[in-house]
mmCIF file of C-alpha atoms in Angstrom:
data_model
loop_
_atom_site.group_PDB
_atom_site.id
_atom_site.type_symbol
_atom_site.label_atom_id
_atom_site.label_comp_id
_atom_site.label_asym_id
_atom_site.label_seq_id
_atom_site.Cartn_x
_atom_site.Cartn_y
_atom_site.Cartn_z
ATOM 1 C CA UNK A 1 0.000 0.000 0.000
ATOM 2 C CA UNK A 2 1.106 3.563 -0.552
ATOM 3 C CA UNK A 3 2.608 5.282 2.460
ATOM 4 C CA UNK A 4 2.024 8.698 3.967
ATOM 5 C CA UNK A 5 2.961 11.339 1.412
ATOM 6 C CA UNK A 6 4.351 14.715 2.405
ATOM 7 C CA UNK A 7 5.532 17.715 0.452
ATOM 8 C CA UNK A 8 7.711 19.583 0.060
ATOM 9 C CA UNK A 9 10.706 17.617 1.342
ATOM 10 C CA UNK A 10 12.715 20.719 2.111
ATOM 11 C CA UNK A 11 11.879 24.377 2.591
ATOM 12 C CA UNK A 12 14.061 27.359 3.435
ATOM 13 C CA UNK A 13 12.367 30.635 4.333
ATOM 14 C CA UNK A 14 13.251 33.856 6.048
ATOM 15 C CA UNK A 15 11.834 34.642 9.458
ATOM 16 C CA UNK A 16 8.446 36.335 9.402
ATOM 17 C CA UNK A 17 7.560 34.635 6.124
ATOM 18 C CA UNK A 18 4.791 32.074 5.863
ATOM 19 C CA UNK A 19 5.011 28.439 4.818
ATOM 20 C CA UNK A 20 2.640 25.539 4.296
ATOM 21 C CA UNK A 21 3.138 21.801 4.372
ATOM 22 C CA UNK A 22 0.924 19.149 2.847
ATOM 23 C CA UNK A 23 0.170 15.607 3.929
ATOM 24 C CA UNK A 24 -1.773 12.783 2.301
ATOM 25 C CA UNK A 25 -2.324 9.914 4.747
ATOM 26 C CA UNK A 26 -2.727 6.255 3.977
ATOM 27 C CA UNK A 27 -6.016 5.699 2.207
ATOM 28 C CA UNK A 28 -8.809 5.061 4.674
ATOM 29 C CA UNK A 29 -6.910 6.144 7.758
ATOM 30 C CA UNK A 30 -9.227 8.274 9.840
ATOM 31 C CA UNK A 31 -6.673 9.681 12.257
ATOM 32 C CA UNK A 32 -3.947 12.076 11.170
ATOM 33 C CA UNK A 33 -1.169 13.611 13.228
ATOM 34 C CA UNK A 34 1.345 16.394 12.764
ATOM 35 C CA UNK A 35 4.563 16.150 14.764
ATOM 36 C CA UNK A 36 7.431 18.612 15.097
ATOM 37 C CA UNK A 37 10.923 17.167 15.479
ATOM 38 C CA UNK A 38 13.607 19.637 16.478
ATOM 39 C CA UNK A 39 17.180 18.509 15.851
ATOM 40 C CA UNK A 40 18.370 16.198 18.593
ATOM 41 C CA UNK A 41 14.919 15.673 20.091
ATOM 42 C CA UNK A 42 12.063 13.237 19.762
ATOM 43 C CA UNK A 43 8.974 14.166 17.763
ATOM 44 C CA UNK A 44 6.414 16.288 19.598
ATOM 45 C CA UNK A 45 2.722 16.092 18.781
ATOM 46 C CA UNK A 46 1.308 19.354 17.426
ATOM 47 C CA UNK A 47 -2.200 18.369 16.386
ATOM 48 C CA UNK A 48 -4.378 15.291 15.953
ATOM 49 C CA UNK A 49 -7.359 14.974 13.619
ATOM 50 C CA UNK A 50 -10.080 12.364 13.537
ATOM 51 C CA UNK A 51 -11.609 12.575 10.068
ATOM 52 C CA UNK A 52 -11.956 16.354 9.595
ATOM 53 C CA UNK A 53 -12.297 17.230 13.277
ATOM 54 C CA UNK A 54 -9.566 18.284 15.699
ATOM 55 C CA UNK A 55 -9.077 15.853 18.602
ATOM 56 C CA UNK A 56 -6.134 17.516 20.291
ATOM 57 C CA UNK A 57 -4.326 20.755 19.449
ATOM 58 C CA UNK A 58 -3.119 21.605 22.940
ATOM 59 C CA UNK A 59 0.540 21.717 21.847
ATOM 60 C CA UNK A 60 -0.044 23.789 18.716
ATOM 61 C CA UNK A 61 1.216 27.392 18.990
ATOM 62 C CA UNK A 62 -2.003 28.824 17.721
ATOM 63 C CA UNK A 63 -0.734 32.382 17.408
ATOM 64 C CA UNK A 64 1.324 31.304 14.414
ATOM 65 C CA UNK A 65 0.464 27.705 13.507
ATOM 66 C CA UNK A 66 -2.748 26.516 11.921
ATOM 67 C CA UNK A 67 -3.834 23.218 10.441
ATOM 68 C CA UNK A 68 -6.826 21.880 8.633
ATOM 69 C CA UNK A 69 -8.052 18.624 7.216
ATOM 70 C CA UNK A 70 -10.830 19.468 4.856
ATOM 71 C CA UNK A 71 -12.919 16.495 3.703
ATOM 72 C CA UNK A 72 -11.128 14.268 6.198
ATOM 73 C CA UNK A 73 -8.338 13.222 3.860
ATOM 74 C CA UNK A 74 -5.430 15.560 3.037
ATOM 75 C CA UNK A 75 -4.136 17.971 5.604
ATOM 76 C CA UNK A 76 -2.138 21.198 5.533
ATOM 77 C CA UNK A 77 -0.077 22.748 8.302
ATOM 78 C CA UNK A 78 0.735 26.439 8.048
ATOM 79 C CA UNK A 79 3.137 28.675 9.908
ATOM 80 C CA UNK A 80 2.673 32.424 9.717
ATOM 81 C CA UNK A 81 4.874 34.220 10.581
ATOM 82 C CA UNK A 82 7.773 31.842 10.994
ATOM 83 C CA UNK A 83 10.380 32.224 13.713
ATOM 84 C CA UNK A 84 13.922 30.896 13.847
ATOM 85 C CA UNK A 85 12.885 28.334 16.474
ATOM 86 C CA UNK A 86 10.417 26.794 14.038
ATOM 87 C CA UNK A 87 13.328 25.201 12.192
ATOM 88 C CA UNK A 88 12.568 21.500 12.472
ATOM 89 C CA UNK A 89 11.320 18.468 10.607
ATOM 90 C CA UNK A 90 7.537 18.307 10.406
ATOM 91 C CA UNK A 91 6.284 14.758 10.318
ATOM 92 C CA UNK A 92 2.825 13.628 9.348
ATOM 93 C CA UNK A 93 1.484 10.283 10.535
ATOM 94 C CA UNK A 94 -1.754 8.376 10.173
ATOM 95 C CA UNK A 95 -3.456 5.476 11.879
ATOM 96 C CA UNK A 96 -6.731 3.593 11.868
ATOM 97 C CA UNK A 97 -7.908 1.376 14.723
ATOM 98 C CA UNK A 98 -11.196 0.239 13.295
ATOM 99 C CA UNK A 99 -9.643 -3.081 12.291
ATOM 100 C CA UNK A 100 -7.635 -3.478 15.475
ATOM 101 C CA UNK A 101 -4.401 -2.214 13.973
ATOM 102 C CA UNK A 102 -2.439 -0.184 16.501
ATOM 103 C CA UNK A 103 0.285 0.849 14.100
ATOM 104 C CA UNK A 104 1.251 4.367 13.148
ATOM 105 C CA UNK A 105 2.765 5.173 9.767
ATOM 106 C CA UNK A 106 4.984 8.209 9.366
ATOM 107 C CA UNK A 107 5.732 10.169 6.236
ATOM 108 C CA UNK A 108 9.217 11.219 5.169
ATOM 109 C CA UNK A 109 8.771 14.660 6.681
ATOM 110 C CA UNK A 110 9.367 18.235 5.596
ATOM 111 C CA UNK A 111 12.606 19.789 6.767
ATOM 112 C CA UNK A 112 12.063 23.500 7.438
ATOM 113 C CA UNK A 113 14.932 25.905 7.863
ATOM 114 C CA UNK A 114 14.112 29.439 8.973
ATOM 115 C CA UNK A 115 16.931 31.935 8.404
ATOM 116 C CA UNK B 1 1.866 15.607 31.179
ATOM 117 C CA UNK B 2 3.182 12.207 30.154
ATOM 118 C CA UNK B 3 6.985 11.963 30.302
ATOM 119 C CA UNK B 4 9.069 9.427 28.411
ATOM 120 C CA UNK B 5 12.692 9.076 29.409
ATOM 121 C CA UNK B 6 15.291 7.121 27.503
ATOM 122 C CA UNK B 7 18.753 6.272 28.574
ATOM 123 C CA UNK B 8 21.403 6.430 27.571
ATOM 124 C CA UNK B 9 21.006 9.301 25.120
ATOM 125 C CA UNK B 10 24.306 8.464 23.457
ATOM 126 C CA UNK B 11 25.738 4.995 23.106
ATOM 127 C CA UNK B 12 29.015 4.088 21.473
ATOM 128 C CA UNK B 13 29.712 0.406 21.347
ATOM 129 C CA UNK B 14 32.074 -1.989 19.687
ATOM 130 C CA UNK B 15 30.910 -4.513 17.148
ATOM 131 C CA UNK B 16 30.041 -7.812 18.723
ATOM 132 C CA UNK B 17 29.076 -6.375 22.093
ATOM 133 C CA UNK B 18 25.692 -6.428 23.806
ATOM 134 C CA UNK B 19 23.838 -3.517 25.343
ATOM 135 C CA UNK B 20 20.401 -2.451 26.534
ATOM 136 C CA UNK B 21 18.528 0.810 26.015
ATOM 137 C CA UNK B 22 15.953 1.700 28.646
ATOM 138 C CA UNK B 23 12.681 3.553 28.275
ATOM 139 C CA UNK B 24 10.727 4.704 31.329
ATOM 140 C CA UNK B 25 7.383 6.469 31.189
ATOM 141 C CA UNK B 26 5.318 8.292 33.738
ATOM 142 C CA UNK B 27 1.716 7.148 33.281
ATOM 143 C CA UNK B 28 -0.257 3.991 32.646
ATOM 144 C CA UNK B 29 -0.096 2.643 29.137
ATOM 145 C CA UNK B 30 -0.238 -0.821 27.639
ATOM 146 C CA UNK B 31 1.273 0.068 24.296
ATOM 147 C CA UNK B 32 4.821 1.009 23.513
ATOM 148 C CA UNK B 33 6.615 1.437 20.225
ATOM 149 C CA UNK B 34 10.227 1.404 19.144
ATOM 150 C CA UNK B 35 11.378 3.277 16.059
ATOM 151 C CA UNK B 36 14.644 3.619 14.231
ATOM 152 C CA UNK B 37 15.687 6.840 12.519
ATOM 153 C CA UNK B 38 18.661 7.188 10.192
ATOM 154 C CA UNK B 39 20.110 10.656 9.582
ATOM 155 C CA UNK B 40 17.827 12.717 7.377
ATOM 156 C CA UNK B 41 15.230 9.955 7.231
ATOM 157 C CA UNK B 42 11.824 9.387 8.725
ATOM 158 C CA UNK B 43 10.827 6.955 11.449
ATOM 159 C CA UNK B 44 10.959 3.242 10.734
ATOM 160 C CA UNK B 45 8.785 1.069 12.947
ATOM 161 C CA UNK B 46 10.737 -1.669 14.716
ATOM 162 C CA UNK B 47 8.438 -3.100 17.359
ATOM 163 C CA UNK B 48 4.903 -2.609 18.607
ATOM 164 C CA UNK B 49 4.406 -3.948 22.145
ATOM 165 C CA UNK B 50 0.740 -4.216 23.056
ATOM 166 C CA UNK B 51 0.574 -5.812 26.488
ATOM 167 C CA UNK B 52 2.408 -6.412 29.724
ATOM 168 C CA UNK B 53 5.142 -8.979 29.294
ATOM 169 C CA UNK B 54 5.260 -8.613 25.523
ATOM 170 C CA UNK B 55 8.573 -9.577 23.993
ATOM 171 C CA UNK B 56 9.467 -9.237 20.340
ATOM 172 C CA UNK B 57 12.665 -10.027 18.487
ATOM 173 C CA UNK B 58 13.937 -9.145 15.058
ATOM 174 C CA UNK B 59 17.473 -10.052 14.147
ATOM 175 C CA UNK B 60 19.866 -8.641 16.730
ATOM 176 C CA UNK B 61 17.218 -6.520 18.446
ATOM 177 C CA UNK B 62 14.807 -7.627 21.149
ATOM 178 C CA UNK B 63 12.236 -5.432 22.854
ATOM 179 C CA UNK B 64 10.224 -6.074 25.994
ATOM 180 C CA UNK B 65 7.530 -4.290 27.969
ATOM 181 C CA UNK B 66 6.772 -4.272 31.696
ATOM 182 C CA UNK B 67 3.694 -2.107 32.149
ATOM 183 C CA UNK B 68 3.719 -2.451 35.927
ATOM 184 C CA UNK B 69 7.207 -0.976 36.112
ATOM 185 C CA UNK B 70 6.406 1.404 33.209
ATOM 186 C CA UNK B 71 9.582 0.205 31.561
ATOM 187 C CA UNK B 72 10.551 -1.037 28.151
ATOM 188 C CA UNK B 73 13.948 -2.267 27.055
ATOM 189 C CA UNK B 74 15.592 -2.618 23.682
ATOM 190 C CA UNK B 75 18.388 -5.162 23.839
ATOM 191 C CA UNK B 76 21.103 -5.269 21.228
ATOM 192 C CA UNK B 77 22.941 -8.543 20.747
ATOM 193 C CA UNK B 78 26.306 -8.748 18.988
ATOM 194 C CA UNK B 79 26.094 -5.270 17.530
ATOM 195 C CA UNK B 80 27.062 -4.618 13.919
ATOM 196 C CA UNK B 81 27.812 -1.331 12.174
ATOM 197 C CA UNK B 82 24.479 -1.377 10.313
ATOM 198 C CA UNK B 83 22.668 -0.863 13.612
ATOM 199 C CA UNK B 84 24.131 2.639 13.932
ATOM 200 C CA UNK B 85 21.114 4.986 14.062
ATOM 201 C CA UNK B 86 18.927 6.832 16.548
ATOM 202 C CA UNK B 87 16.366 4.718 18.386
ATOM 203 C CA UNK B 88 13.189 6.184 19.837
ATOM 204 C CA UNK B 89 10.677 4.709 22.186
ATOM 205 C CA UNK B 90 7.166 6.107 22.123
ATOM 206 C CA UNK B 91 4.277 5.555 24.493
ATOM 207 C CA UNK B 92 0.735 5.366 23.199
ATOM 208 C CA UNK B 93 -1.549 7.357 25.465
ATOM 209 C CA UNK B 94 -5.204 7.562 24.618
ATOM 210 C CA UNK B 95 -6.685 9.374 27.635
ATOM 211 C CA UNK B 96 -9.518 6.924 27.812
ATOM 212 C CA UNK B 97 -10.678 7.310 24.238
ATOM 213 C CA UNK B 98 -10.236 4.812 21.458
ATOM 214 C CA UNK B 99 -7.810 7.145 19.728
ATOM 215 C CA UNK B 100 -4.176 7.035 20.614
ATOM 216 C CA UNK B 101 -1.325 9.420 20.254
ATOM 217 C CA UNK B 102 2.388 8.844 20.630
ATOM 218 C CA UNK B 103 4.664 10.545 23.106
ATOM 219 C CA UNK B 104 8.328 10.116 22.268
ATOM 220 C CA UNK B 105 11.508 9.917 24.252
ATOM 221 C CA UNK B 106 14.512 12.013 23.260
ATOM 222 C CA UNK B 107 16.106 9.122 21.434
ATOM 223 C CA UNK B 108 19.285 7.111 21.865
ATOM 224 C CA UNK B 109 21.971 7.815 19.301
ATOM 225 C CA UNK B 110 23.788 4.536 18.747
ATOM 226 C CA UNK B 111 27.192 4.325 17.088
ATOM 227 C CA UNK B 112 28.722 0.917 16.482
ATOM 228 C CA UNK B 113 32.426 0.889 15.709
ATOM 229 C CA UNK B 114 34.702 -1.916 14.519
#
């Protein structure tokens, strides 16, 4: 089966600019996650969707980050305006427990550098 | 807030040696995951441990879970250079719902030298 697709793979922007990342989860997976992985650290959950609804966005810096999952399939994560500390890899993951599968599948990530 | 602690954070070991990476977590969970990450790459699933006492082995790696002690271990047997990577444990915490979410440790950067 196709994996979790993310684009772009790399992005370099100047601080105060805006940027958007795209994720296409595994077909049929109802739950979608965005994680932020800062260099040298483990991934940190930013937001979790179930279909097109937000389940948990408690760790999302809402003054600058936003995310949506229209139609319950693809998702976009936006940062506006970006700060230097937003430099990280942004990972998208999906899962679906309706068939008793407890696995999570991660995409290749988008590496963001803010200069 | 759920905390996941791995140790050691850095591990340098000689080929052929054995070692164990530890993962402690701060709240009740029956599901724990181990991932491997190579530089510049995404997360590769190694093991999914779904109950107390679960033990899984793949090649030179063996993972176990003790939910009562809130401890998982990843044991490396006769290390080889190809195992050099960063290893993450992640705890699945669902807050009582049927939906889970992963909380990761900081990772253990493993270097295997000849």
